[in-house]
Amino acid sequence: MSVKERKERERAERERLIVATARELAEQQGWDAVTTRRLAERIEYSQPVLYSHFHGKREIIGAVALEGAAELAAAVRAATAAADGPRERVAALARAYLDFAARNPAVYDALFQLDGGLAYAQEDTPEPLKDAFAALLECLAEVAGDGVHPGMFTEVFWAALHGLATLTRAGRLLPEDAEPRVELLVDRLAMV
C-alpha cells in the first residue's frame, strides 16, 4: 500500500469516527450537546483535525443525515421485500419507517429537522437522499392509483408518516394507537 493510499484510508477512518461519535452523542444527549470541542475530546483529536474534515457542525449533521438515509432505505427495502402483496408491502413500509424514526431520533432529526446543508428535491440532491425516496417510491408507486402521479403520492404518504413519527415522538399521540394508525393510513390513503 502506498503512503497516499494509507493516508486516504486513515482520513476516511477519522471521518467515520467523527460521524459515529457525533451520532452517538446526539442520540444520548441531543444535537445541542454536539460541539466540535466535545467531539475533539471524545475522539482524542484536536479541533483543527475535525475542521480538516468538516467545516462545522452543519456539515457533520449532513454526514449523519446521509448515513441515516442509506440506513432508512435499507430498512424499508428489507421490510417490503419480506412482505407478500401490495397491502402488506405498504404496511411493512410504514412500520419500518416509523420504527426507524423511533429508534434513531437524532438521525431522524438530522435527516428531516435540522440544517445539514443538503439539497432536497433538487438536481443536486445527494444520492443517499434520492435513494431513500426511491425506496419509498418503489413500494408506493404500485398503489398510487389511476391518474395519480406516483412521486406525488409518495410525497403525500411520506408526509403522513413524518407527521405520525414527529407527533408520536413529541408525545402528542397515544403510543398504544400506533398500529391502528398504520392500518388506517394503509387502508384509507393507499386504499389497498
Short mmCIF file of C-alpha atoms in Angstrom, two decimals:
data_model
loop_
_atom_site.label_atom_id
_atom_site.label_comp_id
_atom_site.label_asym_id
_atom_site.label_seq_id
_atom_site.Cartn_x
_atom_site.Cartn_y
_atom_site.Cartn_z
CA MET A 1 0.00 0.00 0.00
CA SER A 2 1.35 3.38 -0.94
CA VAL A 3 1.73 6.26 1.51
CA LYS A 4 -1.04 8.12 -0.30
CA GLU A 5 -3.43 5.16 -0.01
CA ARG A 6 -2.61 4.75 3.67
CA LYS A 7 -3.25 8.46 4.34
CA GLU A 8 -6.55 8.32 2.45
CA ARG A 9 -7.61 5.27 4.45
CA GLU A 10 -6.64 6.95 7.73
CA ARG A 11 -8.52 10.10 6.72
CA ALA A 12 -11.65 8.06 5.89
CA GLU A 13 -11.39 6.23 9.23
CA ARG A 14 -11.11 9.56 11.12
CA GLU A 15 -14.13 10.87 9.24
CA ARG A 16 -16.16 7.75 10.10
CA LEU A 17 -15.09 8.13 13.74
CA ILE A 18 -16.19 11.78 13.81
CA VAL A 19 -19.59 10.95 12.31
CA ALA A 20 -20.13 7.93 14.57
CA THR A 21 -19.16 9.91 17.65
CA ALA A 22 -21.40 12.84 16.70
CA ARG A 23 -24.27 10.46 16.11
CA GLU A 24 -23.71 8.67 19.42
CA LEU A 25 -23.50 11.94 21.34
CA ALA A 26 -26.63 13.30 19.62
CA GLU A 27 -28.59 10.12 20.36
CA GLN A 28 -27.52 10.24 24.02
CA GLN A 29 -27.76 13.97 24.76
CA GLY A 30 -29.34 15.69 21.75
CA TRP A 31 -27.81 17.73 18.98
CA ASP A 32 -27.16 20.73 21.24
CA ALA A 33 -24.54 18.60 23.01
CA VAL A 34 -22.65 18.04 19.74
CA THR A 35 -19.89 20.63 19.58
CA THR A 36 -16.51 20.48 17.90
CA ARG A 37 -14.86 20.83 21.32
CA ARG A 38 -16.74 17.83 22.71
CA LEU A 39 -16.15 15.78 19.58
CA ALA A 40 -12.44 16.58 19.66
CA GLU A 41 -12.26 15.48 23.31
CA ARG A 42 -14.16 12.25 22.68
CA ILE A 43 -12.19 11.15 19.64
CA GLU A 44 -8.91 12.49 21.04
CA TYR A 45 -8.05 14.68 18.08
CA SER A 46 -7.62 18.42 18.01
CA GLN A 47 -10.35 20.74 16.79
CA PRO A 48 -8.26 21.68 13.74
CA VAL A 49 -8.26 17.99 12.75
CA LEU A 50 -12.06 17.99 12.93
CA TYR A 51 -12.18 21.15 10.83
CA SER A 52 -9.94 19.50 8.24
CA HIS A 53 -12.79 17.00 7.69
CA PHE A 54 -15.88 19.14 8.31
CA HIS A 55 -16.22 22.91 8.27
CA GLY A 56 -18.52 22.79 11.25
CA LYS A 57 -21.48 21.17 12.93
CA ARG A 58 -23.74 21.75 9.92
CA GLU A 59 -21.58 19.51 7.73
CA ILE A 60 -21.43 16.87 10.46
CA ILE A 61 -25.23 16.89 10.65
CA GLY A 62 -25.28 16.48 6.87
CA ALA A 63 -22.93 13.50 7.06
CA VAL A 64 -25.12 11.86 9.72
CA ALA A 65 -28.18 12.54 7.55
CA LEU A 66 -26.59 10.86 4.52
CA GLU A 67 -25.64 7.83 6.59
CA GLY A 68 -29.15 7.72 8.02
CA ALA A 69 -30.75 7.98 4.58
CA ALA A 70 -28.85 4.90 3.46
CA GLU A 71 -29.95 3.03 6.59
CA LEU A 72 -33.58 4.11 6.14
CA ALA A 73 -33.57 2.96 2.51
CA ALA A 74 -32.14 -0.41 3.53
CA ALA A 75 -34.69 -0.84 6.33
CA VAL A 76 -37.61 -0.01 4.04
CA ARG A 77 -36.38 -2.31 1.29
CA ALA A 78 -35.78 -5.19 3.70
CA ALA A 79 -39.23 -4.80 5.22
CA THR A 80 -41.06 -4.54 1.91
CA ALA A 81 -39.12 -7.40 0.32
CA ALA A 82 -40.30 -9.73 3.06
CA ALA A 83 -43.99 -8.84 2.56
CA ASP A 84 -46.45 -10.50 0.17
CA GLY A 85 -48.88 -8.37 -1.77
CA PRO A 86 -49.31 -4.61 -2.14
CA ARG A 87 -51.17 -4.02 1.14
CA GLU A 88 -48.65 -5.96 3.17
CA ARG A 89 -45.75 -4.14 1.46
CA VAL A 90 -47.25 -0.71 2.18
CA ALA A 91 -47.94 -1.65 5.81
CA ALA A 92 -44.39 -3.02 6.14
CA LEU A 93 -43.00 0.21 4.68
CA ALA A 94 -44.99 2.30 7.17
CA ARG A 95 -43.91 0.19 10.14
CA ALA A 96 -40.26 0.19 9.04
CA TYR A 97 -40.27 3.97 8.57
CA LEU A 98 -41.91 4.67 11.92
CA ASP A 99 -39.63 2.16 13.66
CA PHE A 100 -36.57 3.80 12.13
CA ALA A 101 -37.73 7.23 13.32
CA ALA A 102 -38.39 5.94 16.84
CA ARG A 103 -35.11 4.01 17.16
CA ASN A 104 -32.92 6.78 15.70
CA PRO A 105 -34.33 10.14 16.83
CA ALA A 106 -31.11 12.11 16.37
CA VAL A 107 -30.52 10.64 12.92
CA TYR A 108 -34.15 11.31 12.01
CA ASP A 109 -33.70 14.93 13.14
CA ALA A 110 -30.53 15.21 11.04
CA LEU A 111 -32.45 13.91 8.04
CA PHE A 112 -35.63 15.93 8.33
CA GLN A 113 -35.50 18.60 11.01
CA LEU A 114 -32.01 20.13 11.12
CA ASP A 115 -30.00 22.07 8.58
CA GLY A 116 -27.26 19.76 7.34
CA GLY A 117 -26.60 21.87 4.26
CA LEU A 118 -28.14 19.23 1.99
CA ALA A 119 -30.35 19.88 -1.01
CA TYR A 120 -33.66 18.02 -1.03
CA ALA A 121 -35.86 17.51 -4.10
CA GLN A 122 -33.38 19.24 -6.39
CA GLU A 123 -30.99 18.26 -9.14
CA ASP A 124 -28.02 18.35 -6.76
CA THR A 125 -29.70 16.23 -4.07
CA PRO A 126 -27.12 13.73 -2.80
CA GLU A 127 -27.63 10.12 -3.94
CA PRO A 128 -28.38 8.66 -0.48
CA LEU A 129 -31.32 11.06 -0.12
CA LYS A 130 -32.57 10.24 -3.61
CA ASP A 131 -32.24 6.55 -2.85
CA ALA A 132 -34.22 6.82 0.40
CA PHE A 133 -37.06 8.44 -1.53
CA ALA A 134 -36.70 5.81 -4.25
CA ALA A 135 -37.11 3.07 -1.62
CA LEU A 136 -40.47 4.58 -0.69
CA LEU A 137 -41.46 5.13 -4.31
CA GLU A 138 -40.64 1.54 -5.31
CA CYS A 139 -43.33 0.29 -2.97
CA LEU A 140 -45.87 3.09 -3.17
CA ALA A 141 -45.93 3.53 -6.95
CA GLU A 142 -47.91 0.31 -7.31
CA VAL A 143 -50.73 1.64 -5.11
CA ALA A 144 -50.83 5.27 -6.22
CA GLY A 145 -53.97 4.72 -8.25
CA ASP A 146 -55.08 5.62 -11.73
CA GLY A 147 -54.31 9.17 -12.75
CA VAL A 148 -52.21 9.83 -9.63
CA HIS A 149 -48.55 10.73 -10.11
CA PRO A 150 -46.56 8.07 -8.18
CA GLY A 151 -43.97 10.59 -6.98
CA MET A 152 -46.61 12.93 -5.64
CA PHE A 153 -48.47 10.07 -3.97
CA THR A 154 -45.19 9.01 -2.36
CA GLU A 155 -44.61 12.56 -1.10
CA VAL A 156 -48.08 12.68 0.49
CA PHE A 157 -47.72 9.24 2.08
CA TRP A 158 -44.24 10.17 3.33
CA ALA A 159 -45.63 13.42 4.78
CA ALA A 160 -48.25 11.41 6.67
CA LEU A 161 -45.56 9.07 8.03
CA HIS A 162 -43.40 12.03 9.01
CA GLY A 163 -46.32 13.60 10.83
CA LEU A 164 -47.02 10.38 12.71
CA ALA A 165 -43.33 9.99 13.60
CA THR A 166 -42.89 13.53 14.89
CA LEU A 167 -46.22 13.76 16.71
CA THR A 168 -45.68 10.39 18.39
CA ARG A 169 -42.18 11.33 19.49
CA ALA A 170 -43.44 14.65 20.87
CA GLY A 171 -45.99 12.77 22.97
CA ARG A 172 -48.93 14.26 21.06
CA LEU A 173 -50.31 10.85 20.02
CA LEU A 174 -51.10 7.85 22.20
CA PRO A 175 -48.43 5.18 21.66
CA GLU A 176 -50.94 2.33 22.03
CA ASP A 177 -52.74 3.55 18.89
CA ALA A 178 -49.65 3.28 16.68
CA GLU A 179 -50.73 0.10 14.88
CA PRO A 180 -54.34 1.25 14.25
CA ARG A 181 -52.90 4.44 12.76
CA VAL A 182 -50.75 2.40 10.36
CA GLU A 183 -53.77 0.31 9.38
CA LEU A 184 -55.87 3.44 8.80
CA LEU A 185 -53.13 5.07 6.74
CA VAL A 186 -52.68 1.96 4.60
CA ASP A 187 -56.40 1.31 4.15
CA ARG A 188 -57.53 4.88 3.53
CA LEU A 189 -54.62 6.65 1.90
CA ALA A 190 -53.10 3.77 -0.03
CA MET A 191 -56.51 2.11 -0.41
CA VAL A 192 -55.11 -1.39 -0.70
#
